[in-house]
């Protein structure tokens, strides 16, 4: 870099880091993303399920997801550039939420009504008509195959479904990050790969820049932590973790692939599906496969990781069986292969599974962390939100006492960025779970 001094250093070049670079560069700021990996989007973003949905348990989470949907829907227009590798695409399937007795979706529906998000309530007969592959028994609560009650045929049935059309998935998550990289570079952003930040330097009570593993020092008055599952290590490096009421940890997670039933019709059956009744979610995958993951029911153990560079990256038989066998209860014709196939990676999880988009106790050091495996879809708006936050704070606004707000472009709602504060109490309205 020579003597060039970026206005903002962004640690990480996953979907969140790349989106921040794009939005900040559009404002004319010189940004530099630094990533220890060789390519943008090849960390946890590259292994995301890339589900686009509005089914969140909080108003703020739903509002950001709904606003972001329009950026994904109009991806080319948002980027303003082409990419030599092509552009990621939204597979606009809609989302089916299985409704069961005792499940209270009233809060979700109230939020959707307030935001004007369309949805359809399907009774049991409509669910059978729209999704004929699905078994309609209620298996609540979710269990693992070693539970003696796992194979019992329940007497209860689900009550129907909730269909939300503003949903789907992105066909190539890695490509979407490359798209953002190219869009940011077109505005003047720079990216450096295979470089590890080993120190956050400070001077006169604020951040002064970073030091790389090779000893190079890069000065900047603003540093943003967008390091994904490594975020807690960067926060400790900056000395800001003790100030935070809400912290982050790395959680190991598995998603799996199974062949689709031979009668599976992508146009008819290929929804993104959320099914609390069996504790899982699923969506279509290229190659006539179905991707499925856990919604973290209480029966599934959680494996917290102390070192994000050292964890078991192999699919385990126990979790593969739990997720695949549960889905097979909902889809009886699901082929079950002999060999497990899936992806293992880490979520950057906060104490309440709601992200932290905030300043810190160190002036000039900001955090876009704790995305908890579900913020991929919100990256376009998060980029704008973080840029607005940095702009306001660097001009002297005390965000802790006077939270920054931002009006969205497509939906026209005003977001209170203080909702994502590091100083908040644990939000008991959170679902404390993930859906890709």
Coordinates of C-alpha atoms in Angstrom, one line a residue:
X1 CA 0.0 0.0 0.0
X2 CA 3.0 2.3 0.3
X3 CA 2.0 5.5 2.2
X4 CA -1.7 5.3 1.3
X5 CA -3.9 5.5 4.3
X6 CA -7.4 4.1 4.0
X7 CA -10.3 6.0 5.6
X8 CA -11.7 2.6 6.8
X9 CA -10.0 -0.8 7.4
X10 CA -12.5 -3.6 7.3
X11 CA -11.3 -6.9 8.9
X12 CA -13.0 -9.7 6.9
X13 CA -14.3 -10.0 3.3
X14 CA -17.3 -12.2 3.8
X15 CA -20.7 -11.0 2.7
X16 CA -20.9 -8.4 5.5
X17 CA -17.4 -7.0 5.1
X18 CA -17.9 -6.7 1.3
X19 CA -21.2 -5.0 1.7
X20 CA -19.8 -2.5 4.1
X21 CA -16.9 -1.8 1.6
X22 CA -19.4 -1.2 -1.2
X23 CA -21.7 1.1 0.7
X24 CA -18.8 3.1 2.3
X25 CA -17.0 3.4 -1.1
X26 CA -20.2 4.8 -2.6
X27 CA -19.9 7.6 -0.1
X28 CA -16.4 8.3 -1.4
X29 CA -14.5 6.8 1.5
X30 CA -11.3 4.9 0.8
X31 CA -11.8 1.4 2.2
X32 CA -9.4 -1.6 2.6
X33 CA -10.7 -5.1 3.4
X34 CA -8.1 -7.4 4.9
X35 CA -8.7 -11.2 5.0
X36 CA -6.6 -14.1 6.1
X37 CA -8.1 -16.3 3.4
X38 CA -7.2 -16.2 -0.3
X39 CA -10.5 -15.1 -1.8
X40 CA -13.5 -13.0 -0.8
X41 CA -16.4 -15.1 0.6
X42 CA -14.5 -18.3 1.3
X43 CA -15.0 -18.3 5.0
X44 CA -18.3 -19.1 6.7
X45 CA -20.1 -17.1 4.0
X46 CA -19.1 -19.6 1.4
X47 CA -20.9 -22.3 3.3
X48 CA -24.1 -20.5 4.1
X49 CA -27.4 -21.9 3.0
X50 CA -28.0 -18.4 1.5
X51 CA -31.7 -18.4 2.4
X52 CA -33.6 -15.2 1.8
X53 CA -36.6 -14.8 4.0
X54 CA -38.6 -12.4 6.2
X55 CA -39.7 -14.9 8.9
X56 CA -38.0 -13.3 11.9
X57 CA -39.1 -13.0 15.5
X58 CA -38.4 -9.3 15.9
X59 CA -39.7 -6.2 14.1
X60 CA -36.2 -4.9 13.3
X61 CA -35.0 -8.3 12.0
X62 CA -38.0 -8.6 9.8
X63 CA -37.8 -5.0 8.6
X64 CA -34.1 -5.4 7.5
X65 CA -34.8 -8.8 5.8
X66 CA -37.8 -7.4 3.9
X67 CA -35.8 -4.3 2.7
X68 CA -32.9 -6.6 1.7
X69 CA -35.2 -8.8 -0.4
X70 CA -35.6 -6.0 -2.9
X71 CA -31.8 -5.7 -3.4
X72 CA -31.4 -9.4 -4.0
X73 CA -34.4 -9.3 -6.4
X74 CA -32.8 -6.5 -8.3
X75 CA -29.2 -7.6 -7.8
X76 CA -27.7 -6.3 -11.1
X77 CA -29.3 -2.8 -10.6
X78 CA -28.0 -2.7 -7.0
X79 CA -24.4 -3.6 -8.0
X80 CA -24.2 -1.1 -10.8
X81 CA -21.5 -3.2 -12.5
X82 CA -21.0 -6.5 -14.2
X83 CA -18.7 -9.3 -12.9
X84 CA -16.5 -11.3 -15.2
X85 CA -17.6 -14.4 -13.2
X86 CA -21.3 -13.7 -13.7
X87 CA -23.9 -12.6 -11.2
X88 CA -25.5 -14.5 -8.4
X89 CA -29.2 -15.1 -8.8
X90 CA -32.2 -15.2 -6.4
X91 CA -34.2 -18.5 -6.7
X92 CA -37.6 -17.0 -5.9
X93 CA -39.3 -20.0 -4.4
X94 CA -41.3 -18.5 -1.5
X95 CA -41.2 -20.0 2.0
X96 CA -43.4 -22.6 3.7
X97 CA -43.7 -22.5 7.4
X98 CA -45.3 -25.6 8.9
X99 CA -48.0 -24.7 11.4
X100 CA -48.6 -26.9 14.4
X101 CA -50.9 -26.8 17.5
X102 CA -49.4 -24.8 20.3
X103 CA -47.1 -22.9 17.9
X104 CA -47.8 -19.2 18.2
X105 CA -47.1 -17.3 15.0
X106 CA -49.2 -14.3 15.9
X107 CA -46.2 -12.1 16.6
X108 CA -44.7 -12.9 13.2
X109 CA -47.9 -12.2 11.5
X110 CA -48.4 -8.9 13.3
X111 CA -45.0 -7.8 12.2
X112 CA -45.7 -8.9 8.7
X113 CA -48.9 -6.9 8.7
X114 CA -47.2 -3.8 10.1
X115 CA -44.6 -4.0 7.3
X116 CA -47.0 -4.9 4.6
X117 CA -45.3 -8.2 3.8
X118 CA -47.7 -10.6 2.0
X119 CA -48.5 -14.1 3.2
X120 CA -51.1 -16.8 2.9
X121 CA -52.5 -19.0 5.6
X122 CA -53.0 -22.5 4.4
X123 CA -55.3 -24.9 6.2
X124 CA -54.5 -28.6 6.3
X125 CA -56.3 -29.4 3.0
X126 CA -54.5 -26.6 1.2
X127 CA -51.2 -27.8 2.6
X128 CA -51.9 -31.3 1.2
X129 CA -52.8 -29.8 -2.1
X130 CA -49.9 -27.5 -2.4
X131 CA -47.3 -29.8 -1.0
X132 CA -48.4 -33.4 -1.6
X133 CA -45.1 -35.0 -0.7
X134 CA -45.4 -33.9 2.9
X135 CA -46.7 -36.2 5.7
X136 CA -49.2 -34.2 7.9
X137 CA -48.5 -35.8 11.3
X138 CA -47.3 -33.6 14.1
X139 CA -44.0 -34.9 15.5
X140 CA -43.5 -32.2 18.2
X141 CA -41.3 -32.1 20.1
X142 CA -38.3 -32.9 17.8
X143 CA -36.3 -35.9 18.9
X144 CA -33.1 -37.6 17.9
X145 CA -33.1 -41.2 16.4
X146 CA -31.8 -42.7 19.6
X147 CA -34.9 -41.5 21.5
X148 CA -37.2 -44.6 22.1
X149 CA -40.1 -42.4 21.1
X150 CA -38.6 -41.4 17.7
X151 CA -40.4 -44.1 15.7
X152 CA -43.8 -43.8 17.3
X153 CA -46.5 -42.7 14.9
X154 CA -48.2 -39.6 16.4
X155 CA -52.0 -39.2 16.6
X156 CA -51.9 -35.4 16.2
X157 CA -51.6 -33.6 12.8
X158 CA -50.2 -30.3 11.8
X159 CA -52.8 -27.6 11.3
X160 CA -51.5 -26.2 8.0
X161 CA -48.9 -23.9 6.6
X162 CA -47.9 -20.3 6.3
X163 CA -46.7 -19.3 2.9
X164 CA -44.6 -16.2 2.5
X165 CA -43.9 -15.4 -1.2
X166 CA -41.0 -12.9 -0.6
X167 CA -38.5 -15.6 0.0
X168 CA -36.1 -18.0 -1.7
X169 CA -32.3 -18.6 -1.8
X170 CA -29.2 -17.4 -3.6
X171 CA -27.8 -19.9 -6.1
X172 CA -24.1 -19.1 -5.3
X173 CA -23.2 -17.5 -2.1
X174 CA -19.5 -17.2 -2.9
X175 CA -20.3 -15.6 -6.2
X176 CA -22.5 -13.0 -4.5
X177 CA -19.6 -11.9 -2.4
X178 CA -17.3 -11.7 -5.4
X179 CA -20.0 -9.5 -7.0
X180 CA -19.9 -7.2 -4.1
X181 CA -16.1 -7.1 -4.2
X182 CA -16.2 -6.0 -7.9
X183 CA -18.9 -3.5 -7.2
X184 CA -16.9 -2.0 -4.3
X185 CA -13.7 -2.0 -6.4
X186 CA -15.5 -0.1 -9.1
X187 CA -16.0 2.6 -6.4
X188 CA -12.4 2.6 -5.4
X189 CA -12.3 0.0 -2.6
X190 CA -9.3 -2.3 -2.1
X191 CA -9.0 -5.8 -0.9
X192 CA -5.9 -7.7 0.5
X193 CA -6.0 -11.4 0.9
X194 CA -3.7 -14.0 2.7
X195 CA -3.0 -11.3 5.3
X196 CA -3.8 -11.8 9.0
X197 CA -4.4 -8.9 11.4
X198 CA -2.4 -9.6 14.6
X199 CA -2.9 -6.3 16.5
X200 CA -5.3 -3.4 16.7
X201 CA -3.1 -0.3 17.3
X202 CA -4.3 2.6 19.5
X203 CA -3.2 6.2 20.0
X204 CA -4.7 9.0 22.1
X205 CA -7.7 6.9 23.2
X206 CA -8.8 5.8 19.7
X207 CA -7.9 3.2 17.1
X208 CA -4.9 4.0 15.0
X209 CA -4.7 1.1 12.6
X210 CA -3.7 -2.5 12.4
X211 CA -0.6 -4.6 12.3
X212 CA -0.3 -7.6 10.0
X213 CA 1.4 -10.9 10.7
X214 CA 4.4 -9.9 8.6
X215 CA 4.9 -6.8 10.7
X216 CA 3.4 -4.3 8.3
X217 CA 1.4 -1.5 9.9
X218 CA -1.5 0.2 8.2
X219 CA -2.9 3.4 9.7
X220 CA -6.5 4.3 9.7
X221 CA -8.8 6.2 12.1
X222 CA -11.6 3.7 11.6
X223 CA -11.5 -0.1 11.8
X224 CA -14.5 -2.3 11.4
X225 CA -14.6 -5.9 12.8
X226 CA -16.5 -8.0 10.3
X227 CA -14.4 -11.1 11.0
X228 CA -17.3 -13.6 11.3
X229 CA -16.5 -16.5 13.7
X230 CA -13.2 -14.9 14.5
X231 CA -14.9 -11.7 15.7
X232 CA -14.5 -12.4 19.4
X233 CA -10.7 -12.7 18.9
X234 CA -10.6 -9.4 17.1
X235 CA -12.7 -7.7 19.9
X236 CA -10.2 -9.1 22.5
X237 CA -7.3 -7.8 20.4
X238 CA -8.9 -4.3 20.4
X239 CA -9.6 -4.6 24.2
X240 CA -13.3 -3.8 23.8
X241 CA -15.0 -7.1 24.9
X242 CA -15.2 -6.3 28.6
X243 CA -17.4 -3.3 27.8
X244 CA -19.9 -5.4 26.0
X245 CA -23.1 -6.8 27.7
X246 CA -23.7 -9.0 24.6
X247 CA -20.7 -11.0 23.3
X248 CA -20.0 -13.5 20.5
X249 CA -18.8 -17.1 20.3
X250 CA -18.2 -19.5 17.5
X251 CA -20.6 -22.4 17.2
X252 CA -20.0 -25.5 15.0
X253 CA -22.9 -26.3 12.7
X254 CA -23.7 -29.0 10.1
X255 CA -25.9 -28.9 7.0
X256 CA -26.6 -31.9 4.9
X257 CA -27.5 -33.0 1.4
X258 CA -29.9 -35.8 0.3
X259 CA -31.3 -36.7 -3.1
X260 CA -34.7 -35.4 -3.8
X261 CA -37.6 -37.9 -4.2
X262 CA -38.1 -38.9 -7.9
X263 CA -41.5 -37.3 -7.9
X264 CA -40.1 -34.0 -6.5
X265 CA -41.2 -31.1 -8.7
X266 CA -39.0 -28.0 -8.1
X267 CA -41.8 -25.6 -9.2
X268 CA -44.4 -27.3 -7.0
X269 CA -42.4 -28.7 -4.1
X270 CA -39.3 -26.6 -4.1
X271 CA -40.0 -24.2 -1.3
X272 CA -37.7 -23.0 1.4
X273 CA -39.4 -24.9 4.3
X274 CA -39.2 -24.1 8.0
X275 CA -40.5 -26.9 10.2
X276 CA -40.2 -26.4 14.0
X277 CA -42.3 -29.5 14.4
X278 CA -39.3 -31.6 13.3
X279 CA -36.7 -29.0 14.3
X280 CA -35.3 -28.4 10.8
X281 CA -35.3 -26.4 7.6
X282 CA -34.7 -27.3 3.9
X283 CA -34.5 -25.9 0.4
X284 CA -33.8 -27.2 -3.1
X285 CA -30.2 -27.6 -4.1
X286 CA -28.6 -27.9 -7.6
X287 CA -28.2 -31.5 -8.9
X288 CA -31.7 -32.5 -7.8
X289 CA -30.7 -32.4 -4.1
X290 CA -32.3 -31.1 -1.0
X291 CA -30.2 -29.1 1.5
X292 CA -31.3 -29.4 5.1
X293 CA -30.2 -28.0 8.5
X294 CA -31.2 -27.9 12.1
X295 CA -33.2 -25.1 13.7
X296 CA -31.4 -25.9 17.0
X297 CA -34.1 -27.7 18.9
X298 CA -33.3 -28.4 22.5
X299 CA -32.5 -32.1 21.7
X300 CA -29.6 -31.2 19.4
X301 CA -26.3 -30.6 21.3
X302 CA -24.4 -27.4 20.7
X303 CA -20.6 -27.4 20.2
X304 CA -19.0 -24.1 21.1
X305 CA -15.5 -23.6 19.6
X306 CA -12.6 -21.9 21.4
X307 CA -10.3 -21.8 18.4
X308 CA -12.1 -21.0 15.1
X309 CA -9.1 -22.3 13.2
X310 CA -9.3 -25.7 14.8
X311 CA -12.6 -27.7 14.7
X312 CA -13.9 -30.9 13.2
X313 CA -14.8 -30.1 9.6
X314 CA -16.2 -33.6 9.0
X315 CA -19.9 -34.4 9.0
X316 CA -20.8 -36.6 12.0
X317 CA -23.0 -39.6 11.6
X318 CA -25.1 -38.7 14.6
X319 CA -26.1 -35.2 13.4
X320 CA -26.5 -36.4 9.8
X321 CA -28.9 -39.1 11.0
X322 CA -30.8 -36.7 13.3
X323 CA -31.5 -34.1 10.5
X324 CA -32.0 -36.5 7.6
X325 CA -34.3 -39.0 9.6
X326 CA -36.4 -36.1 10.9
X327 CA -36.9 -34.7 7.4
X328 CA -37.8 -38.3 6.2
X329 CA -40.7 -38.2 8.7
X330 CA -42.1 -35.1 6.9
X331 CA -41.1 -36.4 3.4
X332 CA -41.6 -40.2 3.6
X333 CA -40.4 -40.7 0.0
X334 CA -37.1 -39.1 0.8
X335 CA -34.2 -41.3 -0.4
X336 CA -31.7 -41.8 2.3
X337 CA -28.2 -42.5 1.0
X338 CA -25.7 -44.8 2.6
X339 CA -22.9 -42.2 2.9
X340 CA -23.4 -38.8 4.7
X341 CA -22.8 -35.7 2.6
X342 CA -22.8 -32.2 4.0
X343 CA -20.9 -29.1 5.0
X344 CA -19.5 -28.1 8.4
X345 CA -18.6 -24.6 9.4
X346 CA -19.0 -22.0 12.2
X347 CA -21.7 -19.5 13.1
X348 CA -20.7 -16.3 14.9
X349 CA -23.3 -16.3 17.6
X350 CA -24.3 -13.7 20.1
X351 CA -25.9 -14.4 23.5
X352 CA -29.3 -13.8 22.1
X353 CA -28.7 -14.7 18.4
X354 CA -29.3 -11.1 17.3
X355 CA -26.3 -9.4 15.7
X356 CA -24.2 -6.6 17.0
X357 CA -24.0 -3.6 14.7
X358 CA -22.4 -1.0 16.8
X359 CA -19.5 1.2 17.9
X360 CA -17.3 0.1 20.7
X361 CA -15.6 1.5 23.8
X362 CA -12.6 2.2 21.6
X363 CA -13.2 5.3 19.5
X364 CA -13.1 4.5 15.8
X365 CA -13.5 0.7 16.3
X366 CA -16.8 -0.6 15.0
X367 CA -18.4 -4.1 15.0
X368 CA -20.6 -5.9 12.5
X369 CA -20.5 -9.2 14.3
X370 CA -22.6 -12.0 15.8
X371 CA -24.5 -12.7 12.6
X372 CA -25.5 -16.1 14.1
X373 CA -25.8 -17.9 10.7
X374 CA -28.8 -15.9 9.5
X375 CA -27.6 -12.4 8.4
X376 CA -26.3 -13.3 4.9
X377 CA -29.6 -12.2 3.5
X378 CA -29.4 -8.8 5.3
X379 CA -26.0 -7.8 4.0
X380 CA -27.1 -5.0 1.6
X381 CA -28.9 -3.2 4.4
X382 CA -26.3 -4.0 7.0
X383 CA -23.7 -2.3 4.7
X384 CA -25.9 0.9 4.6
X385 CA -26.6 0.7 8.3
X386 CA -22.9 0.4 9.3
X387 CA -22.0 3.2 7.0
X388 CA -24.7 5.5 8.5
X389 CA -23.4 4.5 12.0
X390 CA -19.8 5.3 11.2
X391 CA -20.7 8.6 9.6
X392 CA -22.8 9.8 12.5
X393 CA -20.3 8.7 15.2
X394 CA -17.3 10.1 13.5
X395 CA -19.2 13.4 13.3
X396 CA -19.6 13.3 17.1
X397 CA -23.0 11.7 17.7
X398 CA -23.1 9.7 20.9
X399 CA -24.8 6.6 19.6
X400 CA -25.0 5.0 23.1
X401 CA -27.2 7.9 24.3
X402 CA -28.7 9.0 21.0
X403 CA -29.0 6.0 18.7
X404 CA -28.5 6.5 15.0
X405 CA -31.5 5.9 12.8
X406 CA -31.7 5.1 9.1
X407 CA -34.6 5.3 6.7
X408 CA -34.7 2.4 4.2
X409 CA -35.0 3.0 0.4
X410 CA -37.5 0.4 -0.7
X411 CA -39.9 0.0 2.2
X412 CA -39.5 3.5 3.8
X413 CA -39.2 2.3 7.4
X414 CA -36.9 3.9 9.9
X415 CA -34.5 1.6 11.6
X416 CA -33.2 2.3 15.1
X417 CA -29.6 1.0 15.0
X418 CA -29.6 1.0 18.8
X419 CA -31.6 -2.2 18.7
X420 CA -28.3 -4.0 17.8
X421 CA -26.3 -2.4 20.6
X422 CA -23.5 -4.3 22.4
X423 CA -25.0 -2.8 25.6
X424 CA -28.5 -4.2 25.2
X425 CA -29.9 -6.7 27.6
X426 CA -30.5 -10.2 26.2
X427 CA -33.6 -10.0 24.0
X428 CA -36.0 -12.6 25.2
X429 CA -38.1 -12.1 22.1
X430 CA -35.4 -13.7 20.0
X431 CA -36.0 -17.2 18.6
X432 CA -32.5 -18.2 19.9
X433 CA -32.1 -20.3 16.8
X434 CA -31.1 -20.1 13.1
X435 CA -32.7 -20.7 9.8
X436 CA -29.9 -20.4 7.2

